[in-house]
Tab-separated table of C-alpha atoms and ligand atoms in Angstrom:
chain	number	residue	atom	x	y	z
A	1	MET	CA	211.902	5.186	44.917
A	2	GLY	CA	213.423	2.774	47.334
A	3	LYS	CA	216.744	4.956	48.420
A	4	ILE	CA	214.669	8.200	49.745
A	5	ARG	CA	211.943	5.839	51.620
A	6	ARG	CA	214.746	3.948	53.140
A	7	ARG	CA	216.722	7.627	53.988
A	8	LEU	CA	213.615	8.579	55.623
A	9	LEU	CA	212.914	5.743	57.422
A	10	ALA	CA	216.688	5.246	58.779
A	11	TRP	CA	216.212	8.903	59.676
A	12	PHE	CA	213.362	8.378	61.387
A	13	ALA	CA	213.883	5.408	63.649
A	14	VAL	CA	216.699	7.698	65.217
A	15	ARG	CA	215.716	11.005	65.477
A	16	LYS	CA	211.993	10.620	66.198
A	17	ARG	CA	210.556	11.902	69.581
A	18	ASP	CA	209.998	9.421	71.854
A	19	LEU	CA	206.347	10.438	72.615
A	20	PRO	CA	203.998	8.022	74.797
A	21	TRP	CA	201.460	7.285	71.990
A	22	ARG	CA	204.954	5.650	69.997
A	23	ARG	CA	205.290	2.890	72.356
A	24	THR	CA	201.994	1.422	71.559
A	25	LYS	CA	200.411	-0.700	68.901
A	26	ASP	CA	196.874	-0.406	70.411
A	27	ALA	CA	194.407	1.412	67.961
A	28	TYR	CA	192.763	2.596	70.752
A	29	ARG	CA	195.731	4.696	72.077
A	30	ILE	CA	196.537	5.499	68.671
A	31	TRP	CA	193.089	6.960	67.422
A	32	LEU	CA	193.061	8.608	70.573
A	33	SER	CA	196.403	10.675	70.068
A	34	GLU	CA	195.207	11.364	66.760
A	35	ILE	CA	192.284	13.034	67.719
A	36	MET	CA	194.141	15.090	70.716
A	37	LEU	CA	196.592	16.090	67.749
A	38	GLN	CA	194.387	17.754	65.759
A	39	GLN	CA	194.514	21.551	65.909
A	40	THR	CA	196.919	20.898	69.280
A	41	ARG	CA	200.420	21.025	69.880
A	42	VAL	CA	202.354	17.551	70.673
A	43	ALA	CA	203.955	19.287	73.876
A	44	ALA	CA	200.222	20.402	75.188
A	45	VAL	CA	198.774	16.897	74.292
A	46	VAL	CA	201.046	14.936	76.235
A	47	PRO	CA	199.991	15.114	80.111
A	48	TYR	CA	196.318	14.964	78.500
A	49	TYR	CA	196.641	11.919	76.810
A	50	LYS	CA	198.475	10.292	79.745
A	51	SER	CA	195.856	11.550	82.366
A	52	PHE	CA	193.155	10.402	79.804
A	53	VAL	CA	194.610	6.571	79.098
A	54	ALA	CA	194.975	6.455	83.071
A	55	ARG	CA	191.290	7.181	83.530
A	56	PHE	CA	190.370	5.339	80.374
A	57	PRO	CA	192.572	2.777	79.779
A	58	ASN	CA	190.720	0.989	76.861
A	59	VAL	CA	187.615	1.619	74.380
A	60	GLN	CA	185.399	-0.142	76.706
A	61	ALA	CA	186.198	2.160	79.760
A	62	LEU	CA	185.517	5.109	77.737
A	63	ALA	CA	182.228	3.879	76.269
A	64	ARG	CA	181.037	3.064	80.063
A	65	ALA	CA	182.223	6.177	80.967
A	66	ARG	CA	179.816	9.351	81.323
A	67	ALA	CA	179.840	11.997	79.033
A	68	ASP	CA	180.243	14.631	81.954
A	69	ALA	CA	183.740	12.833	82.839
A	70	VAL	CA	184.982	11.993	79.208
A	71	LEU	CA	184.542	15.864	78.776
A	72	SER	CA	186.138	16.805	82.308
A	73	HIS	CA	189.145	14.658	81.302
A	74	TRP	CA	189.644	16.308	77.900
A	75	GLY	CA	189.777	19.443	80.437
A	76	GLY	CA	191.558	22.432	78.930
A	77	LEU	CA	192.908	20.401	75.223
A	78	GLY	CA	189.704	22.668	73.702
A	79	TYR	CA	187.418	21.992	70.619
A	80	TYR	CA	185.270	19.940	72.841
A	81	SER	CA	183.332	18.163	69.718
A	82	ARG	CA	186.519	15.906	69.465
A	83	ALA	CA	186.023	14.561	72.842
A	84	ARG	CA	182.364	13.957	72.276
A	85	ASN	CA	182.670	12.339	69.175
A	86	LEU	CA	185.389	10.288	70.488
A	87	HIS	CA	183.189	9.181	72.773
A	88	ARG	CA	180.470	8.149	70.725
A	89	ALA	CA	182.835	6.218	68.353
A	90	ALA	CA	183.903	4.263	71.523
A	91	LYS	CA	180.412	3.350	72.032
A	92	GLU	CA	179.589	2.565	68.370
A	93	ILE	CA	182.930	0.349	68.494
A	94	VAL	CA	181.613	-1.621	71.713
A	95	ALA	CA	178.315	-1.765	69.915
A	96	ARG	CA	179.110	-2.886	66.326
A	97	HIS	CA	183.135	-3.812	66.303
A	98	GLY	CA	183.348	-5.872	69.299
A	99	GLY	CA	185.394	-3.491	71.294
A	100	CYS	CA	188.400	-3.085	68.664
A	101	PHE	CA	189.178	-0.013	66.591
A	102	PRO	CA	187.708	-1.437	63.156
A	103	ARG	CA	190.055	-2.768	60.570
A	104	GLU	CA	188.373	-2.028	57.252
A	105	TYR	CA	188.461	1.801	55.797
A	106	ASP	CA	185.074	2.234	55.584
A	107	ALA	CA	183.932	1.309	58.834
A	108	ALA	CA	186.662	3.375	60.425
A	109	LEU	CA	185.360	6.142	58.353
A	110	ALA	CA	181.766	5.698	59.519
A	111	LEU	CA	182.965	6.496	63.012
A	112	PRO	CA	181.976	9.925	64.658
A	113	GLY	CA	184.841	12.476	64.350
A	114	VAL	CA	187.023	9.610	62.115
A	115	GLY	CA	187.947	11.583	58.969
A	116	ARG	CA	190.140	10.093	55.987
A	117	TYR	CA	193.743	11.513	57.698
A	118	THR	CA	192.388	9.703	61.153
A	119	ALA	CA	191.366	6.472	59.138
A	120	ALA	CA	194.463	6.233	57.706
A	121	ALA	CA	197.067	7.139	60.510
A	122	VAL	CA	194.978	4.636	62.669
A	123	LEU	CA	194.956	2.041	59.821
A	124	SER	CA	198.198	2.164	59.264
A	125	ILE	CA	200.213	2.324	62.361
A	126	ALA	CA	198.145	-0.002	64.817
A	127	TYR	CA	197.817	-2.432	61.721
A	128	GLY	CA	200.098	-2.122	58.873
A	129	GLN	CA	197.619	-1.073	56.206
A	130	ARG	CA	199.226	0.331	52.956
A	131	LEU	CA	197.092	3.543	53.692
A	132	ALA	CA	198.816	7.138	53.411
A	133	VAL	CA	198.081	9.923	55.536
A	134	LEU	CA	197.663	13.749	53.960
A	135	ASP	CA	197.208	16.328	56.432
A	136	GLY	CA	198.958	20.043	56.135
A	137	ASN	CA	202.350	18.952	57.340
A	138	VAL	CA	202.814	15.881	55.179
A	139	ALA	CA	201.277	18.305	51.862
A	140	ARG	CA	203.773	20.910	52.921
A	141	VAL	CA	206.499	18.588	52.761
A	142	LEU	CA	205.287	16.686	49.559
A	143	ALA	CA	204.635	20.085	48.002
A	144	ARG	CA	208.166	21.228	48.466
A	145	LEU	CA	209.858	17.707	47.493
A	146	GLY	CA	208.015	18.295	44.202
A	147	ALA	CA	208.189	22.266	43.857
A	148	VAL	CA	204.325	22.255	43.665
A	149	ARG	CA	203.023	25.774	43.259
A	150	GLY	CA	199.276	26.826	44.088
A	151	ASP	CA	196.672	26.520	47.020
A	152	LEU	CA	197.022	23.106	48.289
A	153	ARG	CA	194.118	22.923	49.999
A	154	ALA	CA	192.076	23.695	46.476
A	155	PRO	CA	190.501	20.126	46.018
A	156	ALA	CA	192.307	19.166	43.022
A	157	LEU	CA	195.459	19.942	43.858
A	158	TRP	CA	194.739	17.625	47.302
A	159	ARG	CA	193.754	14.634	45.775
A	160	LYS	CA	197.048	14.984	43.638
A	161	LEU	CA	198.818	15.628	46.750
A	162	GLY	CA	196.827	12.662	48.198
A	163	ALA	CA	198.220	10.533	45.163
A	164	THR	CA	201.752	11.497	45.665
A	165	ALA	CA	201.411	10.138	49.294
A	166	GLN	CA	200.545	7.183	48.621
A	167	GLU	CA	202.920	6.174	45.650
A	168	LEU	CA	205.502	7.028	48.518
A	169	LEU	CA	204.533	5.241	51.155
A	170	ALA	CA	206.757	2.384	51.671
A	171	PRO	CA	204.875	-0.754	51.709
A	172	ASN	CA	206.422	-2.615	54.217
A	173	ALA	CA	206.528	-0.103	56.955
A	174	PRO	CA	203.257	2.131	55.963
A	175	GLY	CA	202.507	3.247	59.594
A	176	ASP	CA	206.509	3.846	60.398
A	177	TRP	CA	206.373	5.706	56.680
A	178	ASN	CA	203.402	7.860	57.711
A	179	GLN	CA	204.556	8.726	60.947
A	180	ALA	CA	208.174	9.625	59.294
A	181	MET	CA	206.342	11.936	56.930
A	182	MET	CA	204.715	13.960	60.327
A	183	GLU	CA	207.767	13.722	61.661
A	184	LEU	CA	209.618	15.670	58.961
A	185	GLY	CA	206.841	18.081	58.661
A	186	ALA	CA	207.006	18.625	62.623
A	187	THR	CA	210.633	18.993	63.435
A	188	VAL	CA	212.648	19.811	59.987
A	189	CYS	CA	210.609	20.769	56.811
A	190	THR	CA	208.580	23.624	59.504
A	191	PRO	CA	206.083	25.831	58.196
A	192	LYS	CA	208.879	28.653	58.117
A	193	SER	CA	212.582	28.516	57.807
A	194	PRO	CA	212.806	24.958	56.663
A	195	ARG	CA	215.653	23.182	57.591
A	196	CYS	CA	217.203	21.914	54.731
A	197	GLY	CA	220.876	21.227	55.978
A	198	GLU	CA	219.592	18.666	58.506
A	199	CYS	CA	217.106	16.794	55.889
A	200	PRO	CA	217.725	13.224	55.271
A	201	VAL	CA	215.872	13.576	52.043
A	202	ALA	CA	217.600	17.306	50.627
A	203	GLY	CA	219.021	15.532	47.676
A	204	TRP	CA	215.342	14.375	46.357
A	205	CYS	CA	214.150	17.979	47.039
A	206	ARG	CA	213.349	20.050	43.968
A	207	ALA	CA	211.664	23.153	45.934
A	208	GLN	CA	215.382	23.215	47.730
A	209	LYS	CA	217.402	22.784	44.285
A	210	LEU	CA	215.346	25.820	43.111
A	211	GLY	CA	216.112	27.701	46.076
A	212	ILE	CA	212.304	28.206	47.174
A	213	ALA	CA	212.236	25.689	49.749
A	214	GLY	CA	211.005	28.785	51.983
A	215	GLN	CA	208.145	30.393	49.438
A	216	LEU	CA	206.199	27.051	49.336
A	217	PRO	CA	203.401	26.405	50.340
A	218	ALA	CA	202.018	29.687	49.172
A	219	ALA	CA	199.998	31.413	51.881
A	220	ARG	CA	196.182	31.380	52.428
A	221	THR	CA	194.301	33.649	52.911
A	222	LYS	CA	192.969	33.192	56.807
A	223	PRO	CA	189.251	33.859	58.102
A	224	ALA	CA	189.078	37.329	59.236
A	225	THR	CA	189.110	37.264	63.598
A	226	VAL	CA	185.742	38.152	65.228
A	227	GLN	CA	186.453	40.171	68.460
A	228	MET	CA	184.164	39.850	71.148
A	229	THR	CA	183.409	40.663	74.595
A	230	LEU	CA	181.655	38.194	77.077
A	231	ALA	CA	180.480	39.842	80.391
A	232	ALA	CA	180.368	37.151	83.145
A	233	ALA	CA	178.882	37.080	86.523
A	234	VAL	CA	180.784	35.297	89.507
A	235	LEU	CA	178.029	34.890	92.216
A	236	MET	CA	179.215	33.899	95.377
A	237	ASP	CA	177.132	33.582	98.397
A	238	PRO	CA	178.290	33.675	102.028
A	239	ARG	CA	179.380	29.911	101.906
A	240	GLY	CA	181.775	30.791	98.900
A	241	ARG	CA	179.541	28.645	96.582
A	242	THR	CA	178.986	30.053	92.961
A	243	LEU	CA	176.487	29.541	90.183
A	244	LEU	CA	177.638	27.101	87.244
A	245	VAL	CA	175.295	27.168	84.424
A	246	ARG	CA	175.411	25.034	80.923
A	247	GLN	CA	174.179	27.242	78.125
A	248	THR	CA	173.517	25.364	74.876
A	249	GLY	CA	172.480	28.178	72.766
A	250	GLY	CA	172.147	32.405	72.503
A	251	ASP	CA	173.599	34.837	74.216
A	252	GLY	CA	176.878	33.870	75.888
A	253	ALA	CA	176.571	30.149	74.775
A	254	LEU	CA	180.464	29.995	73.958
A	255	PHE	CA	181.278	26.861	75.436
A	256	SER	CA	178.225	24.613	74.332
A	257	ARG	CA	177.426	21.849	76.819
A	258	MET	CA	180.317	22.828	79.308
A	259	TRP	CA	179.534	24.473	82.482
A	260	GLN	CA	180.226	28.009	82.609
A	261	PHE	CA	179.585	31.002	84.633
A	262	PRO	CA	176.139	33.003	83.640
A	263	ALA	CA	177.428	34.968	80.633
A	264	LEU	CA	176.370	37.628	78.138
A	265	GLU	CA	177.923	38.898	74.858
A	266	THR	CA	178.226	42.613	74.638
A	267	THR	CA	179.547	45.264	72.772
A	268	ALA	CA	179.861	48.105	75.606
A	269	ASP	CA	178.557	48.960	78.910
A	270	ALA	CA	179.183	45.292	80.275
A	271	ALA	CA	178.304	45.816	83.607
A	272	SER	CA	174.791	47.661	83.159
A	273	LYS	CA	173.727	45.322	80.361
A	274	LEU	CA	174.770	41.805	82.652
A	275	ALA	CA	173.201	43.374	85.549
A	276	HIS	CA	170.115	43.800	83.413
A	277	HIS	CA	170.429	40.119	81.981
A	278	LEU	CA	170.947	38.724	85.456
A	279	ARG	CA	167.521	40.455	86.992
A	280	GLU	CA	165.921	38.915	84.193
A	281	LYS	CA	167.007	35.717	83.454
A	282	PHE	CA	168.085	35.014	87.141
A	283	GLY	CA	166.116	37.148	89.268
A	284	VAL	CA	169.146	38.677	90.657
A	285	ALA	CA	169.509	42.187	92.185
A	286	ALA	CA	173.339	42.347	91.427
A	287	GLY	CA	173.045	46.625	91.775
A	288	GLY	CA	176.027	48.474	92.804
A	289	GLN	CA	177.753	45.215	94.615
A	290	MET	CA	179.596	44.275	91.198
A	291	THR	CA	182.912	44.050	91.525
A	292	PRO	CA	184.628	44.289	88.104
A	293	LEU	CA	187.648	41.938	88.147
A	294	LYS	CA	190.693	41.490	85.732
A	295	THR	CA	190.024	40.929	82.576
A	296	ALA	CA	191.777	38.084	80.366
A	297	ARG	CA	191.768	36.863	77.033
A	298	HIS	CA	190.564	33.719	75.030
A	299	ALA	CA	190.880	32.940	71.688
A	300	VAL	CA	188.266	30.121	70.062
A	301	THR	CA	188.680	29.054	66.346
A	302	PHE	CA	188.490	32.637	64.219
A	303	ARG	CA	187.010	34.289	67.278
A	304	GLU	CA	189.054	36.249	70.101
A	305	ILE	CA	187.005	36.769	73.125
A	306	ARG	CA	187.560	39.468	75.914
A	307	LEU	CA	186.497	38.467	79.266
A	308	GLU	CA	185.193	41.100	81.656
A	309	PRO	CA	184.011	39.424	84.342
A	310	PHE	CA	182.456	40.539	87.611
A	311	LEU	CA	181.878	39.200	91.377
A	312	ILE	CA	178.705	39.683	92.900
A	313	ARG	CA	178.549	38.557	96.644
A	314	VAL	CA	174.612	37.610	96.898
A	315	ALA	CA	173.331	36.627	100.391
A	316	ARG	CA	171.733	33.500	98.877
A	317	LEU	CA	172.213	32.171	94.854
A	318	PRO	CA	169.456	31.748	93.239
A	319	ARG	CA	167.796	28.420	92.317
A	320	ILE	CA	167.750	27.319	88.683
A	321	GLY	CA	166.837	24.217	87.491
A	322	GLY	CA	170.118	21.767	85.997
A	323	ALA	CA	172.179	24.786	87.211
A	324	ARG	CA	175.058	23.339	89.500
A	325	THR	CA	176.662	25.241	92.631
A	326	PRO	CA	179.797	24.094	93.598
A	327	VAL	CA	182.279	26.207	95.975
A	328	LEU	CA	184.197	28.470	93.752
A	329	GLY	CA	187.147	26.895	92.278
A	330	ARG	CA	186.254	23.387	93.306
A	331	PHE	CA	184.243	22.244	90.268
A	332	GLY	CA	185.884	18.860	90.918
A	333	HIS	CA	184.883	16.524	87.252
A	334	LEU	CA	182.433	19.209	86.088
A	335	PRO	CA	183.420	20.098	82.634
A	336	ILE	CA	184.041	23.899	82.158
A	337	SER	CA	186.545	25.503	79.820
A	338	ASN	CA	189.755	27.375	80.060
A	339	ALA	CA	187.762	30.610	79.926
A	340	THR	CA	185.594	29.863	82.928
A	341	ARG	CA	188.819	28.573	84.922
A	342	LYS	CA	190.233	32.079	84.081
A	343	ILE	CA	187.282	33.846	85.490
A	344	ALA	CA	187.204	31.863	88.739
A	345	GLY	CA	191.170	32.420	89.365
A	346	ALA	CA	190.277	36.107	89.064
A	347	ALA	CA	187.271	35.947	91.100
A	348	ILE	CA	189.201	33.740	94.120
A	349	ALA	CA	192.216	36.317	93.960
A	350	GLN	CA	189.560	38.925	94.246
A	351	SER	CA	187.489	37.315	97.189
A	352	ALA	CA	190.454	36.730	99.278
A	353	LYS	CA	191.339	40.290	99.497
A	354	PRO	CA	189.910	42.270	102.648
A	355	SER	CA	186.826	43.711	101.923
A	356	CYS	CA	187.649	46.703	104.503
A	357	PRO	CA	190.498	49.115	104.000
B	401	SF4	S1	215.110	20.033	51.512
B	401	SF4	FE1	214.129	21.466	52.879
B	401	SF4	S2	212.094	21.784	51.809
B	401	SF4	FE2	212.784	20.102	51.238
B	401	SF4	S3	211.907	18.345	52.297
B	401	SF4	FE3	214.075	18.474	53.271
B	401	SF4	S4	213.218	20.436	54.863
B	401	SF4	FE4	211.525	20.100	53.380
């Protein structure tokens, strides 16, 4: 096993991408990068990572911050539960672990939002602990190396792959080894069309020898996508201010704990349903003043959302307890989703048009 380890580590030393979290051994920053990288591409993470560490340079700064500020700096990365868990975990680290990411695997696993993969990644990279990571990328590489067939996420097979990953782990460089496996999966042994000609471990790969690399792993059946339409109301008063609410449940509450325009999930006849909703819930008589805005698409996990926004000019915004009334587009540090930004952009474009022919 020594040869394959040396070969992959040597390849990683030369070919690894220069990423900001690879220039540090700071457990906080490595943990942050691992959380941001969940479900998100490296290129998208880099700017958010940089601005997040500039604002929250250590776990103490994060623990002290207000939840709104953390969500706001999470910005358009999506999957906001990651940011909420990160914040809660930072508070626990300060309260129970003296401000240092715990070195014990079980203590790391007990933190909100930290699963086996994240715990192993942080402890191996930051502290050099001999813990192998296993995620979709690494599982794919291992399955191809061993020509393993079947659904890799099936519990028995996943456990077997975990044991293989642990056996293969380079004992003297566990952090680099884990990163090398991830890098190989992300850049060479990619899901479609693996580039076996450039692969440093091709000589050990059974799938490549059998000519079945492209067929492994077997495709998983994805849950069906749910299509939905969300009608949103951009109320605007003569001073350009708008109404943002925070919906935590029920119709239109797609962005839990984020500020959003009053919205309603609908299937048809969005304008009249939204007008009814505004009248019932906010006492706003929108009537014939609803200007349809450019529609947009937004995807959240398995939901594909069609945003159908309307600009509604009102003499006065309704007074709603706990609501916010910023100038449209000037949202400062309020945590808002990408969907809300898209709607605001469409409303600003529309409101800039002259209202008379
Ligand atoms: S030889 Fe091909 S299939 Fe095998 S590990 Fe390398 S890139 Fe993946």
